[in-house]
């Protein structure tokens, strides 16, 4: 199968591209390298340095590649940046997917797999994890742009027959996550632990998050090639843990660390609890998470440790 992965030099996209190639698919990667890294790009993939906001360039690449499936992970992913620069967020995340869908329509793409955000679309969660039928309540421009993208996917499916699967991720972590460019708390904590720096926890640290390992996310994207047509699917664990517990688990993996947790004032607008019901994923694409948080954190810390030894950073 011919697959085009946008954002394929980034944390999640590059891991997906690797797995597609491993499974024997022909893969092309689009990335503007604003946060993705060339070193993440599989040498067996055809690489195009391009921005999804560049309608003409995207159209040229699609005409050349003629992909059957598009896996769309290129995005502006920083919630705080979306608040500070909502126009930029909308240009990348909304205009970007329109450019992808227009090029898909003109070049015979059969399906688009989309990286959505369960962590921001549902807003504050209560005692029970929301399923896909829950009323959306995005509290940031980033969450709004992801929800808007799903409406565009549905429109192109209904009007032009381009199938889609929208995967609403919780907090994804694992190897290749960048603590600077694609900042996630696991990557940030891991790097600071290895450097012996103190870790900053905003608020009391009892905020609850649903952390899903990138290898499990990759498997959901693989299964979505053949299943989940025109579906919105939550991808998480349904097992949230606190930020304090996350720091504790990472510290247990790196016993030589002298890092301490230092509390800072809470961030305005931060969700207290975010986790997802994943029953639809189990039913529709036969997916459930396989990597326990302790094992995933160990793999992640080993990655950062080996990168530090390699690069001296």
PDB file of C-alpha atoms in Angstrom:
ATOM      1  CA  UNK A   1       0.000   0.000   0.000  1.00  0.00           C
ATOM      2  CA  UNK A   2       1.232   3.535  -0.790  1.00  0.00           C
ATOM      3  CA  UNK A   3       1.023   5.697   2.332  1.00  0.00           C
ATOM      4  CA  UNK A   4       1.914   9.345   2.836  1.00  0.00           C
ATOM      5  CA  UNK A   5       2.699  10.392   6.419  1.00  0.00           C
ATOM      6  CA  UNK A   6       2.549  14.113   7.136  1.00  0.00           C
ATOM      7  CA  UNK A   7       4.623  15.069  10.152  1.00  0.00           C
ATOM      8  CA  UNK A   8       6.623  11.903   9.563  1.00  0.00           C
ATOM      9  CA  UNK A   9       9.812  13.368  11.054  1.00  0.00           C
ATOM     10  CA  UNK A  10       8.100  14.084  14.363  1.00  0.00           C
ATOM     11  CA  UNK A  11       7.747  12.026  17.518  1.00  0.00           C
ATOM     12  CA  UNK A  12       4.600  10.032  16.741  1.00  0.00           C
ATOM     13  CA  UNK A  13       4.651  10.287  12.949  1.00  0.00           C
ATOM     14  CA  UNK A  14       8.170   8.886  12.576  1.00  0.00           C
ATOM     15  CA  UNK A  15       7.366   5.886  14.765  1.00  0.00           C
ATOM     16  CA  UNK A  16       4.275   5.229  12.626  1.00  0.00           C
ATOM     17  CA  UNK A  17       6.244   5.544   9.383  1.00  0.00           C
ATOM     18  CA  UNK A  18       8.796   3.032  10.696  1.00  0.00           C
ATOM     19  CA  UNK A  19       6.073   0.496  11.457  1.00  0.00           C
ATOM     20  CA  UNK A  20       4.371   0.946   8.086  1.00  0.00           C
ATOM     21  CA  UNK A  21       7.708   0.317   6.353  1.00  0.00           C
ATOM     22  CA  UNK A  22       8.364  -2.673   8.601  1.00  0.00           C
ATOM     23  CA  UNK A  23       5.018  -4.106   7.486  1.00  0.00           C
ATOM     24  CA  UNK A  24       6.032  -3.774   3.820  1.00  0.00           C
ATOM     25  CA  UNK A  25       4.188  -0.606   2.831  1.00  0.00           C
ATOM     26  CA  UNK A  26       5.606   2.082   0.533  1.00  0.00           C
ATOM     27  CA  UNK A  27       5.939   5.270   2.578  1.00  0.00           C
ATOM     28  CA  UNK A  28       6.501   8.926   1.742  1.00  0.00           C
ATOM     29  CA  UNK A  29       7.032  11.542   4.451  1.00  0.00           C
ATOM     30  CA  UNK A  30       6.135  15.229   4.433  1.00  0.00           C
ATOM     31  CA  UNK A  31       7.589  17.424   7.179  1.00  0.00           C
ATOM     32  CA  UNK A  32       8.705  21.053   7.381  1.00  0.00           C
ATOM     33  CA  UNK A  33      11.220  20.146  10.131  1.00  0.00           C
ATOM     34  CA  UNK A  34       9.957  22.922  12.398  1.00  0.00           C
ATOM     35  CA  UNK A  35       9.833  20.410  15.245  1.00  0.00           C
ATOM     36  CA  UNK A  36      10.535  17.109  13.479  1.00  0.00           C
ATOM     37  CA  UNK A  37      14.087  15.900  12.977  1.00  0.00           C
ATOM     38  CA  UNK A  38      15.800  14.481   9.895  1.00  0.00           C
ATOM     39  CA  UNK A  39      17.383  11.781  12.049  1.00  0.00           C
ATOM     40  CA  UNK A  40      13.884  10.409  12.752  1.00  0.00           C
ATOM     41  CA  UNK A  41      13.117   9.807   9.068  1.00  0.00           C
ATOM     42  CA  UNK A  42      13.360   6.197   7.970  1.00  0.00           C
ATOM     43  CA  UNK A  43      15.955   5.875   5.168  1.00  0.00           C
ATOM     44  CA  UNK A  44      13.488   3.724   3.227  1.00  0.00           C
ATOM     45  CA  UNK A  45      10.937   6.548   3.143  1.00  0.00           C
ATOM     46  CA  UNK A  46      10.799   9.164   0.388  1.00  0.00           C
ATOM     47  CA  UNK A  47      11.141  12.517   2.107  1.00  0.00           C
ATOM     48  CA  UNK A  48       9.692  15.863   1.081  1.00  0.00           C
ATOM     49  CA  UNK A  49      10.564  18.943   3.123  1.00  0.00           C
ATOM     50  CA  UNK A  50       7.296  20.818   2.832  1.00  0.00           C
ATOM     51  CA  UNK A  51       4.702  22.653   4.896  1.00  0.00           C
ATOM     52  CA  UNK A  52       1.068  21.527   4.905  1.00  0.00           C
ATOM     53  CA  UNK A  53       0.105  25.211   4.697  1.00  0.00           C
ATOM     54  CA  UNK A  54       1.738  25.401   1.255  1.00  0.00           C
ATOM     55  CA  UNK A  55      -1.213  24.397  -0.930  1.00  0.00           C
ATOM     56  CA  UNK A  56       0.745  24.366  -4.196  1.00  0.00           C
ATOM     57  CA  UNK A  57       3.604  22.240  -2.845  1.00  0.00           C
ATOM     58  CA  UNK A  58       1.251  19.761  -1.178  1.00  0.00           C
ATOM     59  CA  UNK A  59      -0.672  19.411  -4.448  1.00  0.00           C
ATOM     60  CA  UNK A  60       2.578  18.715  -6.344  1.00  0.00           C
ATOM     61  CA  UNK A  61       3.651  16.018  -3.867  1.00  0.00           C
ATOM     62  CA  UNK A  62       0.280  14.262  -4.031  1.00  0.00           C
ATOM     63  CA  UNK A  63       0.344  14.263  -7.839  1.00  0.00           C
ATOM     64  CA  UNK A  64       3.789  12.697  -7.736  1.00  0.00           C
ATOM     65  CA  UNK A  65       3.139  10.137  -4.998  1.00  0.00           C
ATOM     66  CA  UNK A  66      -0.527   9.198  -5.659  1.00  0.00           C
ATOM     67  CA  UNK A  67      -0.943   7.757  -2.130  1.00  0.00           C
ATOM     68  CA  UNK A  68      -3.768   5.387  -1.321  1.00  0.00           C
ATOM     69  CA  UNK A  69      -3.779   6.373   2.359  1.00  0.00           C
ATOM     70  CA  UNK A  70      -2.727   9.591   4.099  1.00  0.00           C
ATOM     71  CA  UNK A  71      -1.710   9.534   7.756  1.00  0.00           C
ATOM     72  CA  UNK A  72      -2.002  13.153   8.887  1.00  0.00           C
ATOM     73  CA  UNK A  73       0.120  13.971  11.927  1.00  0.00           C
ATOM     74  CA  UNK A  74       1.572  17.342  10.879  1.00  0.00           C
ATOM     75  CA  UNK A  75       0.239  19.912  13.331  1.00  0.00           C
ATOM     76  CA  UNK A  76       0.805  22.745  15.731  1.00  0.00           C
ATOM     77  CA  UNK A  77       0.637  20.735  18.959  1.00  0.00           C
ATOM     78  CA  UNK A  78       1.336  23.205  21.779  1.00  0.00           C
ATOM     79  CA  UNK A  79      -1.822  24.131  23.690  1.00  0.00           C
ATOM     80  CA  UNK A  80      -0.196  27.200  25.273  1.00  0.00           C
ATOM     81  CA  UNK A  81       1.039  28.384  21.881  1.00  0.00           C
ATOM     82  CA  UNK A  82      -2.473  28.008  20.492  1.00  0.00           C
ATOM     83  CA  UNK A  83      -3.733  30.317  23.239  1.00  0.00           C
ATOM     84  CA  UNK A  84      -1.012  32.879  22.525  1.00  0.00           C
ATOM     85  CA  UNK A  85      -1.291  32.629  18.721  1.00  0.00           C
ATOM     86  CA  UNK A  86      -4.731  31.275  17.719  1.00  0.00           C
ATOM     87  CA  UNK A  87      -4.412  32.477  14.114  1.00  0.00           C
ATOM     88  CA  UNK A  88      -1.176  30.528  13.656  1.00  0.00           C
ATOM     89  CA  UNK A  89      -2.781  27.464  15.234  1.00  0.00           C
ATOM     90  CA  UNK A  90      -5.769  27.687  12.875  1.00  0.00           C
ATOM     91  CA  UNK A  91      -3.559  28.158   9.815  1.00  0.00           C
ATOM     92  CA  UNK A  92      -1.520  25.046  10.556  1.00  0.00           C
ATOM     93  CA  UNK A  93      -4.212  22.777  11.952  1.00  0.00           C
ATOM     94  CA  UNK A  94      -7.309  23.805   9.982  1.00  0.00           C
ATOM     95  CA  UNK A  95      -5.977  25.206   6.700  1.00  0.00           C
ATOM     96  CA  UNK A  96      -3.356  22.446   6.759  1.00  0.00           C
ATOM     97  CA  UNK A  97      -5.894  19.621   6.844  1.00  0.00           C
ATOM     98  CA  UNK A  98      -8.022  21.339   4.184  1.00  0.00           C
ATOM     99  CA  UNK A  99      -4.972  21.374   1.902  1.00  0.00           C
ATOM    100  CA  UNK A 100      -4.414  17.672   2.647  1.00  0.00           C
ATOM    101  CA  UNK A 101      -8.060  16.814   1.953  1.00  0.00           C
ATOM    102  CA  UNK A 102      -8.228  18.853  -1.250  1.00  0.00           C
ATOM    103  CA  UNK A 103      -5.114  17.126  -2.556  1.00  0.00           C
ATOM    104  CA  UNK A 104      -6.581  13.783  -1.469  1.00  0.00           C
ATOM    105  CA  UNK A 105      -9.799  14.481  -3.362  1.00  0.00           C
ATOM    106  CA  UNK A 106      -7.928  15.333  -6.558  1.00  0.00           C
ATOM    107  CA  UNK A 107      -5.543  12.366  -6.447  1.00  0.00           C
ATOM    108  CA  UNK A 108      -7.699   9.394  -5.538  1.00  0.00           C
ATOM    109  CA  UNK A 109      -6.791   8.961  -1.864  1.00  0.00           C
ATOM    110  CA  UNK A 110      -9.015   6.289  -0.341  1.00  0.00           C
ATOM    111  CA  UNK A 111      -8.574   7.066   3.343  1.00  0.00           C
ATOM    112  CA  UNK A 112      -7.156   9.619   5.793  1.00  0.00           C
ATOM    113  CA  UNK A 113      -6.020   8.601   9.288  1.00  0.00           C
ATOM    114  CA  UNK A 114      -5.989  11.665  11.521  1.00  0.00           C
ATOM    115  CA  UNK A 115      -4.224  12.441  14.798  1.00  0.00           C
ATOM    116  CA  UNK A 116      -6.873  14.106  16.943  1.00  0.00           C
ATOM    117  CA  UNK A 117      -6.838  15.017  20.630  1.00  0.00           C
ATOM    118  CA  UNK A 118      -8.971  13.369  23.263  1.00  0.00           C
ATOM    119  CA  UNK A 119      -6.945  15.227  25.860  1.00  0.00           C
ATOM    120  CA  UNK A 120      -8.336  18.599  24.732  1.00  0.00           C
ATOM    121  CA  UNK A 121     -11.605  17.984  22.866  1.00  0.00           C
ATOM    122  CA  UNK A 122     -13.568  16.740  25.901  1.00  0.00           C
ATOM    123  CA  UNK A 123     -12.397  19.375  28.372  1.00  0.00           C
ATOM    124  CA  UNK A 124     -12.575  18.616  32.089  1.00  0.00           C
ATOM    125  CA  UNK A 125     -13.463  14.970  32.838  1.00  0.00           C
ATOM    126  CA  UNK A 126     -15.497  13.785  35.803  1.00  0.00           C
ATOM    127  CA  UNK A 127     -15.389  10.463  37.600  1.00  0.00           C
ATOM    128  CA  UNK A 128     -16.113   8.423  34.448  1.00  0.00           C
ATOM    129  CA  UNK A 129     -13.929   8.615  31.330  1.00  0.00           C
ATOM    130  CA  UNK A 130     -15.823  10.138  28.372  1.00  0.00           C
ATOM    131  CA  UNK A 131     -16.605   8.040  25.332  1.00  0.00           C
ATOM    132  CA  UNK A 132     -16.854   9.361  21.790  1.00  0.00           C
ATOM    133  CA  UNK A 133     -20.528  10.297  22.224  1.00  0.00           C
ATOM    134  CA  UNK A 134     -19.698  12.806  24.981  1.00  0.00           C
ATOM    135  CA  UNK A 135     -20.368  16.453  24.152  1.00  0.00           C
ATOM    136  CA  UNK A 136     -17.135  18.158  23.049  1.00  0.00           C
ATOM    137  CA  UNK A 137     -15.945  20.967  25.302  1.00  0.00           C
ATOM    138  CA  UNK A 138     -12.570  22.166  24.016  1.00  0.00           C
ATOM    139  CA  UNK A 139     -11.071  24.878  26.209  1.00  0.00           C
ATOM    140  CA  UNK A 140      -8.216  25.944  23.924  1.00  0.00           C
ATOM    141  CA  UNK A 141      -7.799  26.958  20.265  1.00  0.00           C
ATOM    142  CA  UNK A 142      -5.804  23.740  19.803  1.00  0.00           C
ATOM    143  CA  UNK A 143      -8.736  21.600  20.923  1.00  0.00           C
ATOM    144  CA  UNK A 144     -11.092  23.659  18.766  1.00  0.00           C
ATOM    145  CA  UNK A 145      -8.885  23.193  15.697  1.00  0.00           C
ATOM    146  CA  UNK A 146      -8.755  19.422  16.217  1.00  0.00           C
ATOM    147  CA  UNK A 147     -12.533  19.220  16.563  1.00  0.00           C
ATOM    148  CA  UNK A 148     -12.995  21.426  13.499  1.00  0.00           C
ATOM    149  CA  UNK A 149     -10.685  19.100  11.555  1.00  0.00           C
ATOM    150  CA  UNK A 150     -12.940  16.168  12.386  1.00  0.00           C
ATOM    151  CA  UNK A 151     -15.903  18.050  10.903  1.00  0.00           C
ATOM    152  CA  UNK A 152     -13.915  18.585   7.704  1.00  0.00           C
ATOM    153  CA  UNK A 153     -13.039  14.876   7.602  1.00  0.00           C
ATOM    154  CA  UNK A 154     -16.720  14.004   7.919  1.00  0.00           C
ATOM    155  CA  UNK A 155     -17.626  16.502   5.174  1.00  0.00           C
ATOM    156  CA  UNK A 156     -15.086  15.067   2.713  1.00  0.00           C
ATOM    157  CA  UNK A 157     -16.199  11.525   3.581  1.00  0.00           C
ATOM    158  CA  UNK A 158     -19.865  12.310   2.954  1.00  0.00           C
ATOM    159  CA  UNK A 159     -19.288  14.479  -0.133  1.00  0.00           C
ATOM    160  CA  UNK A 160     -16.305  12.852  -1.868  1.00  0.00           C
ATOM    161  CA  UNK A 161     -16.141   9.338  -0.412  1.00  0.00           C
ATOM    162  CA  UNK A 162     -12.749   9.744   1.272  1.00  0.00           C
ATOM    163  CA  UNK A 163     -12.877   7.444   4.287  1.00  0.00           C
ATOM    164  CA  UNK A 164     -11.324   8.535   7.556  1.00  0.00           C
ATOM    165  CA  UNK A 165     -10.392   7.325  11.002  1.00  0.00           C
ATOM    166  CA  UNK A 166      -9.867  10.015  13.628  1.00  0.00           C
ATOM    167  CA  UNK A 167      -7.812   8.794  16.581  1.00  0.00           C
ATOM    168  CA  UNK A 168      -8.323  10.930  19.670  1.00  0.00           C
ATOM    169  CA  UNK A 169      -5.126  10.497  21.670  1.00  0.00           C
ATOM    170  CA  UNK A 170      -4.591  11.081  25.341  1.00  0.00           C
ATOM    171  CA  UNK A 171      -1.063  12.017  26.531  1.00  0.00           C
ATOM    172  CA  UNK A 172       1.308  10.099  24.251  1.00  0.00           C
ATOM    173  CA  UNK A 173       4.849   9.454  25.506  1.00  0.00           C
ATOM    174  CA  UNK A 174       7.862   7.401  24.489  1.00  0.00           C
ATOM    175  CA  UNK A 175      11.115   7.372  22.487  1.00  0.00           C
ATOM    176  CA  UNK A 176      11.742  10.376  20.190  1.00  0.00           C
ATOM    177  CA  UNK A 177       9.522  12.738  22.144  1.00  0.00           C
ATOM    178  CA  UNK A 178      11.320  16.065  22.285  1.00  0.00           C
ATOM    179  CA  UNK A 179      11.354  17.782  25.697  1.00  0.00           C
ATOM    180  CA  UNK A 180      11.927  21.087  23.923  1.00  0.00           C
ATOM    181  CA  UNK A 181      10.119  21.057  20.577  1.00  0.00           C
ATOM    182  CA  UNK A 182       7.265  18.612  21.268  1.00  0.00           C
ATOM    183  CA  UNK A 183       7.171  19.114  24.992  1.00  0.00           C
ATOM    184  CA  UNK A 184       5.398  16.408  26.968  1.00  0.00           C
ATOM    185  CA  UNK A 185       5.745  15.997  30.697  1.00  0.00           C
ATOM    186  CA  UNK A 186       7.318  12.514  30.471  1.00  0.00           C
ATOM    187  CA  UNK A 187      10.044  13.758  28.119  1.00  0.00           C
ATOM    188  CA  UNK A 188      10.669  16.854  30.228  1.00  0.00           C
ATOM    189  CA  UNK A 189      10.875  14.882  33.471  1.00  0.00           C
ATOM    190  CA  UNK A 190      13.106  12.218  31.878  1.00  0.00           C
ATOM    191  CA  UNK A 191      15.659  14.707  30.625  1.00  0.00           C
ATOM    192  CA  UNK A 192      15.786  16.610  33.895  1.00  0.00           C
ATOM    193  CA  UNK A 193      16.185  13.415  35.919  1.00  0.00           C
ATOM    194  CA  UNK A 194      19.098  12.308  33.750  1.00  0.00           C
ATOM    195  CA  UNK A 195      20.737  15.721  34.089  1.00  0.00           C
ATOM    196  CA  UNK A 196      20.225  15.791  37.839  1.00  0.00           C
ATOM    197  CA  UNK A 197      18.028  18.885  37.573  1.00  0.00           C
ATOM    198  CA  UNK A 198      15.031  19.502  39.772  1.00  0.00           C
ATOM    199  CA  UNK A 199      11.598  18.852  38.277  1.00  0.00           C
ATOM    200  CA  UNK A 200       8.909  21.522  38.330  1.00  0.00           C
ATOM    201  CA  UNK A 201       5.351  20.475  39.107  1.00  0.00           C
ATOM    202  CA  UNK A 202       2.660  23.094  38.607  1.00  0.00           C
ATOM    203  CA  UNK A 203       0.010  23.162  41.296  1.00  0.00           C
ATOM    204  CA  UNK A 204      -0.195  20.386  43.871  1.00  0.00           C
ATOM    205  CA  UNK A 205       0.673  17.647  41.368  1.00  0.00           C
ATOM    206  CA  UNK A 206      -2.570  15.785  41.854  1.00  0.00           C
ATOM    207  CA  UNK A 207      -3.732  16.557  38.299  1.00  0.00           C
ATOM    208  CA  UNK A 208      -4.712  13.281  36.651  1.00  0.00           C
ATOM    209  CA  UNK A 209      -3.624  12.303  33.128  1.00  0.00           C
ATOM    210  CA  UNK A 210      -4.027   9.245  30.905  1.00  0.00           C
ATOM    211  CA  UNK A 211      -0.563   8.350  29.520  1.00  0.00           C
ATOM    212  CA  UNK A 212      -0.409   6.020  26.508  1.00  0.00           C
ATOM    213  CA  UNK A 213       2.844   4.600  25.128  1.00  0.00           C
ATOM    214  CA  UNK A 214       3.774   5.548  21.571  1.00  0.00           C
ATOM    215  CA  UNK A 215       4.154   1.896  20.528  1.00  0.00           C
ATOM    216  CA  UNK A 216       0.497   1.316  21.377  1.00  0.00           C
ATOM    217  CA  UNK A 217      -0.463   4.433  19.413  1.00  0.00           C
ATOM    218  CA  UNK A 218       1.518   3.124  16.427  1.00  0.00           C
ATOM    219  CA  UNK A 219      -0.426  -0.131  16.559  1.00  0.00           C
ATOM    220  CA  UNK A 220      -3.726   1.792  16.483  1.00  0.00           C
ATOM    221  CA  UNK A 221      -2.539   3.556  13.315  1.00  0.00           C
ATOM    222  CA  UNK A 222      -1.591   0.222  11.782  1.00  0.00           C
ATOM    223  CA  UNK A 223      -4.966  -1.351  12.565  1.00  0.00           C
ATOM    224  CA  UNK A 224      -6.733   1.725  11.168  1.00  0.00           C
ATOM    225  CA  UNK A 225      -5.430   0.937   7.690  1.00  0.00           C
ATOM    226  CA  UNK A 226      -7.994  -1.857   7.450  1.00  0.00           C
ATOM    227  CA  UNK A 227     -10.633  -0.946  10.045  1.00  0.00           C
ATOM    228  CA  UNK A 228     -12.437   1.949  11.676  1.00  0.00           C
ATOM    229  CA  UNK A 229     -13.736   3.591   8.501  1.00  0.00           C
ATOM    230  CA  UNK A 230     -15.514   6.907   9.195  1.00  0.00           C
ATOM    231  CA  UNK A 231     -15.066   6.465  12.924  1.00  0.00           C
ATOM    232  CA  UNK A 232     -13.841   8.698  15.738  1.00  0.00           C
ATOM    233  CA  UNK A 233     -11.928   6.533  18.221  1.00  0.00           C
ATOM    234  CA  UNK A 234     -10.418   7.287  21.623  1.00  0.00           C
ATOM    235  CA  UNK A 235      -6.870   6.031  22.141  1.00  0.00           C
ATOM    236  CA  UNK A 236      -5.693   5.917  25.754  1.00  0.00           C
ATOM    237  CA  UNK A 237      -5.605   3.572  28.743  1.00  0.00           C
ATOM    238  CA  UNK A 238      -8.594   4.672  30.888  1.00  0.00           C
ATOM    239  CA  UNK A 239      -6.127   4.514  33.826  1.00  0.00           C
ATOM    240  CA  UNK A 240      -5.113   8.054  34.810  1.00  0.00           C
ATOM    241  CA  UNK A 241      -2.291   8.747  37.221  1.00  0.00           C
ATOM    242  CA  UNK A 242      -1.275  11.962  38.972  1.00  0.00           C
ATOM    243  CA  UNK A 243       1.729  14.053  37.992  1.00  0.00           C
ATOM    244  CA  UNK A 244       3.179  13.300  41.433  1.00  0.00           C
ATOM    245  CA  UNK A 245       2.856   9.568  40.789  1.00  0.00           C
ATOM    246  CA  UNK A 246       4.437   9.983  37.356  1.00  0.00           C
ATOM    247  CA  UNK A 247       7.484  11.640  38.930  1.00  0.00           C
ATOM    248  CA  UNK A 248       7.643   8.883  41.537  1.00  0.00           C
ATOM    249  CA  UNK A 249       7.560   6.126  38.889  1.00  0.00           C
ATOM    250  CA  UNK A 250      10.281   7.796  36.820  1.00  0.00           C
ATOM    251  CA  UNK A 251      12.429   8.324  39.905  1.00  0.00           C
ATOM    252  CA  UNK A 252      12.166   4.611  40.704  1.00  0.00           C
ATOM    253  CA  UNK A 253      13.496   3.825  37.217  1.00  0.00           C
ATOM    254  CA  UNK A 254      16.442   6.194  37.656  1.00  0.00           C
ATOM    255  CA  UNK A 255      17.589   5.594  41.211  1.00  0.00           C
ATOM    256  CA  UNK A 256      20.863   7.531  40.789  1.00  0.00           C
ATOM    257  CA  UNK A 257      19.033  10.779  40.186  1.00  0.00           C
ATOM    258  CA  UNK A 258      19.326  13.544  42.768  1.00  0.00           C
ATOM    259  CA  UNK A 259      16.415  15.498  41.292  1.00  0.00           C
ATOM    260  CA  UNK A 260      13.678  16.799  43.549  1.00  0.00           C
ATOM    261  CA  UNK A 261      10.136  17.847  42.706  1.00  0.00           C
ATOM    262  CA  UNK A 262       9.496  21.555  43.228  1.00  0.00           C
ATOM    263  CA  UNK A 263       5.953  22.863  43.189  1.00  0.00           C
ATOM    264  CA  UNK A 264       5.135  26.037  41.280  1.00  0.00           C
ATOM    265  CA  UNK A 265       1.879  28.005  41.013  1.00  0.00           C
ATOM    266  CA  UNK A 266      -0.787  26.217  38.950  1.00  0.00           C
ATOM    267  CA  UNK A 267      -1.174  27.182  35.326  1.00  0.00           C
ATOM    268  CA  UNK A 268      -4.308  29.087  34.466  1.00  0.00           C
ATOM    269  CA  UNK A 269      -6.856  26.990  32.621  1.00  0.00           C
ATOM    270  CA  UNK A 270      -5.102  23.652  33.110  1.00  0.00           C
ATOM    271  CA  UNK A 271      -7.416  20.647  33.286  1.00  0.00           C
ATOM    272  CA  UNK A 272      -7.492  18.743  36.557  1.00  0.00           C
ATOM    273  CA  UNK A 273      -8.513  15.357  35.145  1.00  0.00           C
ATOM    274  CA  UNK A 274      -8.297  13.957  31.637  1.00  0.00           C
ATOM    275  CA  UNK A 275      -8.788  10.306  30.640  1.00  0.00           C
ATOM    276  CA  UNK A 276     -10.695   8.370  27.999  1.00  0.00           C
ATOM    277  CA  UNK A 277     -13.107   5.480  27.575  1.00  0.00           C
ATOM    278  CA  UNK A 278     -11.548   3.104  25.010  1.00  0.00           C
ATOM    279  CA  UNK A 279     -14.352   0.571  24.522  1.00  0.00           C
ATOM    280  CA  UNK A 280     -14.930   1.658  20.922  1.00  0.00           C
ATOM    281  CA  UNK A 281     -11.270   1.069  20.067  1.00  0.00           C
ATOM    282  CA  UNK A 282     -11.544  -2.455  21.449  1.00  0.00           C
ATOM    283  CA  UNK A 283     -14.696  -3.130  19.470  1.00  0.00           C
ATOM    284  CA  UNK A 284     -14.039  -1.367  16.159  1.00  0.00           C
ATOM    285  CA  UNK A 285     -10.304  -1.811  15.483  1.00  0.00           C
ATOM    286  CA  UNK A 286      -9.563  -4.607  17.990  1.00  0.00           C
ATOM    287  CA  UNK A 287      -7.145  -2.346  19.877  1.00  0.00           C
ATOM    288  CA  UNK A 288      -6.279  -2.039  23.526  1.00  0.00           C
ATOM    289  CA  UNK A 289      -3.071  -0.794  25.178  1.00  0.00           C
ATOM    290  CA  UNK A 290      -0.449  -3.463  25.804  1.00  0.00           C
ATOM    291  CA  UNK A 291       2.358  -1.496  27.468  1.00  0.00           C
ATOM    292  CA  UNK A 292       2.007  -0.833  31.200  1.00  0.00           C
ATOM    293  CA  UNK A 293       3.031   2.606  32.396  1.00  0.00           C
ATOM    294  CA  UNK A 294       6.002   1.241  34.368  1.00  0.00           C
ATOM    295  CA  UNK A 295       7.355  -0.593  31.305  1.00  0.00           C
ATOM    296  CA  UNK A 296       6.736   2.344  28.980  1.00  0.00           C
ATOM    297  CA  UNK A 297       8.529   4.771  31.306  1.00  0.00           C
ATOM    298  CA  UNK A 298      11.483   2.393  31.531  1.00  0.00           C
ATOM    299  CA  UNK A 299      11.742   2.229  27.727  1.00  0.00           C
ATOM    300  CA  UNK A 300      11.460   5.999  27.486  1.00  0.00           C
ATOM    301  CA  UNK A 301      14.116   6.672  30.102  1.00  0.00           C
ATOM    302  CA  UNK A 302      16.484   4.181  28.426  1.00  0.00           C
ATOM    303  CA  UNK A 303      15.997   6.062  25.151  1.00  0.00           C
ATOM    304  CA  UNK A 304      16.893   9.396  26.736  1.00  0.00           C
ATOM    305  CA  UNK A 305      19.824   7.797  28.508  1.00  0.00           C
ATOM    306  CA  UNK A 306      21.211   6.368  25.258  1.00  0.00           C
ATOM    307  CA  UNK A 307      20.660   9.686  23.460  1.00  0.00           C
ATOM    308  CA  UNK A 308      22.509  11.531  26.199  1.00  0.00           C
ATOM    309  CA  UNK A 309      25.427   9.076  25.953  1.00  0.00           C
ATOM    310  CA  UNK A 310      25.465   9.417  22.159  1.00  0.00           C
ATOM    311  CA  UNK A 311      25.144  13.165  21.881  1.00  0.00           C
ATOM    312  CA  UNK A 312      26.603  14.247  25.200  1.00  0.00           C
ATOM    313  CA  UNK A 313      23.526  16.311  26.009  1.00  0.00           C
TER     314      UNK A 313
END
